[in-house]
PDB file of C-alpha atoms in Angstrom:
ATOM      1  CA  GLN A   1     103.566 112.128 114.073  1.00  0.00           C
ATOM      2  CA  VAL A   2     101.421 114.246 111.779  1.00  0.00           C
ATOM      3  CA  GLN A   3      99.745 117.233 113.417  1.00  0.00           C
ATOM      4  CA  LEU A   4      97.534 119.971 112.037  1.00  0.00           C
ATOM      5  CA  VAL A   5      97.717 123.495 113.422  1.00  0.00           C
ATOM      6  CA  GLU A   6      94.978 125.949 112.511  1.00  0.00           C
ATOM      7  CA  SER A   7      94.827 129.720 112.800  1.00  0.00           C
ATOM      8  CA  GLY A   8      92.705 132.632 111.657  1.00  0.00           C
ATOM      9  CA  GLY A   9      89.304 132.210 113.271  1.00  0.00           C
ATOM     10  CA  GLY A  10      87.514 134.986 115.083  1.00  0.00           C
ATOM     11  CA  LEU A  11      84.521 137.305 115.212  1.00  0.00           C
ATOM     12  CA  VAL A  12      83.400 139.222 112.146  1.00  0.00           C
ATOM     13  CA  GLN A  13      80.312 141.107 111.071  1.00  0.00           C
ATOM     14  CA  SER A  14      77.993 139.796 108.398  1.00  0.00           C
ATOM     15  CA  GLY A  15      79.472 140.524 104.967  1.00  0.00           C
ATOM     16  CA  GLY A  16      83.010 140.480 106.271  1.00  0.00           C
ATOM     17  CA  SER A  17      85.928 138.196 105.503  1.00  0.00           C
ATOM     18  CA  LEU A  18      88.205 135.816 107.339  1.00  0.00           C
ATOM     19  CA  ARG A  19      91.139 133.698 106.271  1.00  0.00           C
ATOM     20  CA  LEU A  20      91.802 130.324 107.880  1.00  0.00           C
ATOM     21  CA  SER A  21      95.191 128.663 107.613  1.00  0.00           C
ATOM     22  CA  CYS A  22      96.296 125.138 108.446  1.00  0.00           C
ATOM     23  CA  VAL A  23      99.847 123.868 108.590  1.00  0.00           C
ATOM     24  CA  PHE A  24     100.672 120.166 108.625  1.00  0.00           C
ATOM     25  CA  THR A  25     103.735 119.117 110.605  1.00  0.00           C
ATOM     26  CA  GLY A  26     105.408 115.735 110.635  1.00  0.00           C
ATOM     27  CA  SER A  27     106.391 113.353 107.872  1.00  0.00           C
ATOM     28  CA  ILE A  28     103.903 112.712 105.053  1.00  0.00           C
ATOM     29  CA  SER A  29     104.679 110.317 102.230  1.00  0.00           C
ATOM     30  CA  ARG A  30     101.597 110.962 100.136  1.00  0.00           C
ATOM     31  CA  MET A  31      98.795 113.504 100.451  1.00  0.00           C
ATOM     32  CA  HIS A  32      95.379 112.521  99.101  1.00  0.00           C
ATOM     33  CA  VAL A  33      92.918 115.156 100.277  1.00  0.00           C
ATOM     34  CA  MET A  34      93.166 118.294 102.378  1.00  0.00           C
ATOM     35  CA  GLY A  35      90.370 120.574 103.325  1.00  0.00           C
ATOM     36  CA  TRP A  36      88.019 122.076 105.854  1.00  0.00           C
ATOM     37  CA  TYR A  37      84.937 120.884 107.704  1.00  0.00           C
ATOM     38  CA  ARG A  38      82.719 122.819 110.078  1.00  0.00           C
ATOM     39  CA  GLN A  39      80.403 121.993 112.935  1.00  0.00           C
ATOM     40  CA  ALA A  40      77.737 124.289 114.296  1.00  0.00           C
ATOM     41  CA  PRO A  41      76.246 123.707 117.777  1.00  0.00           C
ATOM     42  CA  GLY A  42      73.892 120.747 117.782  1.00  0.00           C
ATOM     43  CA  LYS A  43      74.718 119.821 114.192  1.00  0.00           C
ATOM     44  CA  GLN A  44      76.944 117.274 112.500  1.00  0.00           C
ATOM     45  CA  ARG A  45      80.352 118.051 111.075  1.00  0.00           C
ATOM     46  CA  ASP A  46      80.003 118.874 107.383  1.00  0.00           C
ATOM     47  CA  LEU A  47      82.415 119.378 104.516  1.00  0.00           C
ATOM     48  CA  VAL A  48      83.086 122.998 103.584  1.00  0.00           C
ATOM     49  CA  ALA A  49      85.759 122.636 100.907  1.00  0.00           C
ATOM     50  CA  ARG A  50      88.521 120.254  99.911  1.00  0.00           C
ATOM     51  CA  ILE A  51      91.391 119.825  97.472  1.00  0.00           C
ATOM     52  CA  VAL A  52      92.096 116.415  95.993  1.00  0.00           C
ATOM     53  CA  SER A  53      95.616 115.326  95.047  1.00  0.00           C
ATOM     54  CA  ASP A  54      95.012 116.048  91.352  1.00  0.00           C
ATOM     55  CA  GLY A  55      94.146 119.650  92.211  1.00  0.00           C
ATOM     56  CA  ARG A  56      90.396 119.332  91.859  1.00  0.00           C
ATOM     57  CA  THR A  57      88.381 121.312  94.405  1.00  0.00           C
ATOM     58  CA  ASP A  58      84.938 120.644  95.874  1.00  0.00           C
ATOM     59  CA  TYR A  59      82.739 123.059  97.808  1.00  0.00           C
ATOM     60  CA  ALA A  60      79.561 122.778  99.818  1.00  0.00           C
ATOM     61  CA  ASP A  61      76.711 124.409  97.906  1.00  0.00           C
ATOM     62  CA  SER A  62      76.195 126.882 100.737  1.00  0.00           C
ATOM     63  CA  VAL A  63      79.676 128.396 100.307  1.00  0.00           C
ATOM     64  CA  LYS A  64      80.167 128.282  96.538  1.00  0.00           C
ATOM     65  CA  GLY A  65      81.119 131.671  95.170  1.00  0.00           C
ATOM     66  CA  ARG A  66      82.025 132.991  98.624  1.00  0.00           C
ATOM     67  CA  PHE A  67      84.792 130.685  99.893  1.00  0.00           C
ATOM     68  CA  THR A  68      88.014 129.736  98.149  1.00  0.00           C
ATOM     69  CA  ILE A  69      90.324 126.909  99.160  1.00  0.00           C
ATOM     70  CA  SER A  70      93.972 126.802  98.185  1.00  0.00           C
ATOM     71  CA  GLY A  71      96.808 124.517  99.114  1.00  0.00           C
ATOM     72  CA  ASP A  72     100.531 124.181  98.814  1.00  0.00           C
ATOM     73  CA  LYS A  73     101.753 120.608  99.123  1.00  0.00           C
ATOM     74  CA  THR A  74     105.377 121.731  99.178  1.00  0.00           C
ATOM     75  CA  LYS A  75     104.678 123.874 102.242  1.00  0.00           C
ATOM     76  CA  ASN A  76     102.091 121.505 103.742  1.00  0.00           C
ATOM     77  CA  THR A  77      99.516 124.247 104.068  1.00  0.00           C
ATOM     78  CA  VAL A  78      95.881 124.723 103.171  1.00  0.00           C
ATOM     79  CA  VAL A  79      94.062 128.042 103.305  1.00  0.00           C
ATOM     80  CA  LEU A  80      90.366 128.865 103.299  1.00  0.00           C
ATOM     81  CA  GLN A  81      89.496 132.394 102.239  1.00  0.00           C
ATOM     82  CA  MET A  82      85.979 133.221 103.392  1.00  0.00           C
ATOM     83  CA  ASN A  83      84.220 136.263 101.943  1.00  0.00           C
ATOM     84  CA  SER A  84      80.699 137.598 102.253  1.00  0.00           C
ATOM     85  CA  LEU A  85      80.284 135.769 105.536  1.00  0.00           C
ATOM     86  CA  LYS A  86      76.809 135.132 106.886  1.00  0.00           C
ATOM     87  CA  PRO A  87      75.599 134.384 110.430  1.00  0.00           C
ATOM     88  CA  GLU A  88      74.843 130.818 109.304  1.00  0.00           C
ATOM     89  CA  ASP A  89      78.569 130.344 108.657  1.00  0.00           C
ATOM     90  CA  THR A  90      79.116 130.471 112.419  1.00  0.00           C
ATOM     91  CA  ALA A  91      80.742 127.201 113.483  1.00  0.00           C
ATOM     92  CA  VAL A  92      83.928 125.565 114.623  1.00  0.00           C
ATOM     93  CA  TYR A  93      86.060 124.985 111.543  1.00  0.00           C
ATOM     94  CA  TYR A  94      88.306 121.925 111.404  1.00  0.00           C
ATOM     95  CA  CYS A  95      91.251 121.356 109.127  1.00  0.00           C
ATOM     96  CA  TYR A  96      91.287 117.883 107.594  1.00  0.00           C
ATOM     97  CA  LEU A  97      93.983 115.773 105.992  1.00  0.00           C
ATOM     98  CA  ASN A  98      93.820 112.375 104.319  1.00  0.00           C
ATOM     99  CA  ALA A  99      97.396 111.272 103.849  1.00  0.00           C
ATOM    100  CA  ALA A 100      99.826 108.425 104.245  1.00  0.00           C
ATOM    101  CA  PRO A 101     102.361 109.175 106.985  1.00  0.00           C
ATOM    102  CA  GLY A 102     106.063 108.897 106.265  1.00  0.00           C
ATOM    103  CA  GLY A 103     107.218 105.321 105.820  1.00  0.00           C
ATOM    104  CA  SER A 104     103.727 104.029 105.090  1.00  0.00           C
ATOM    105  CA  SER A 105     101.486 103.704 102.050  1.00  0.00           C
ATOM    106  CA  VAL A 106      98.309 103.424 104.115  1.00  0.00           C
ATOM    107  CA  PRO A 107      96.348 106.683 104.271  1.00  0.00           C
ATOM    108  CA  ARG A 108      94.997 107.978 107.561  1.00  0.00           C
ATOM    109  CA  ILE A 109      92.638 110.742 108.559  1.00  0.00           C
ATOM    110  CA  TYR A 110      93.964 113.646 110.595  1.00  0.00           C
ATOM    111  CA  TRP A 111      92.061 116.532 112.189  1.00  0.00           C
ATOM    112  CA  GLY A 112      93.052 119.893 113.526  1.00  0.00           C
ATOM    113  CA  GLN A 113      91.914 121.107 116.928  1.00  0.00           C
ATOM    114  CA  GLY A 114      89.300 123.434 115.445  1.00  0.00           C
ATOM    115  CA  THR A 115      89.000 127.189 115.276  1.00  0.00           C
ATOM    116  CA  GLN A 116      85.882 129.194 116.100  1.00  0.00           C
ATOM    117  CA  VAL A 117      84.333 131.423 113.450  1.00  0.00           C
ATOM    118  CA  THR A 118      81.518 133.679 114.617  1.00  0.00           C
ATOM    119  CA  VAL A 119      79.600 135.926 112.240  1.00  0.00           C
ATOM    120  CA  SER A 120      77.381 138.556 113.832  1.00  0.00           C
ATOM    121  CA  SER A 121      74.299 139.936 112.105  1.00  0.00           C
TER     122      SER A 121
END
């Protein structure tokens, strides 16, 4: 069974940096997209950044130039480096994977348990 384990959240002052990591465990036959979403209190879950299988990356406009996503398919990891953090970046951050599990060609969506990022002003 595929599971996502996140780490790296915490409390940081405005202008600071944090690094989120996500490790995928279990058998994956084909990875399509991996990335990060976030959800602030009372708001919907929104895309932060993602990496598509061809290596292309997409970012939310609000984080462009400040966040960098990187992934290693051989190690089943995806990392989000967050710099110049702002109080409005405060949210629970969720790791996301769109992949076909081992033995299947049908992609599924997987989520991590979420990690809290709090940016103080």
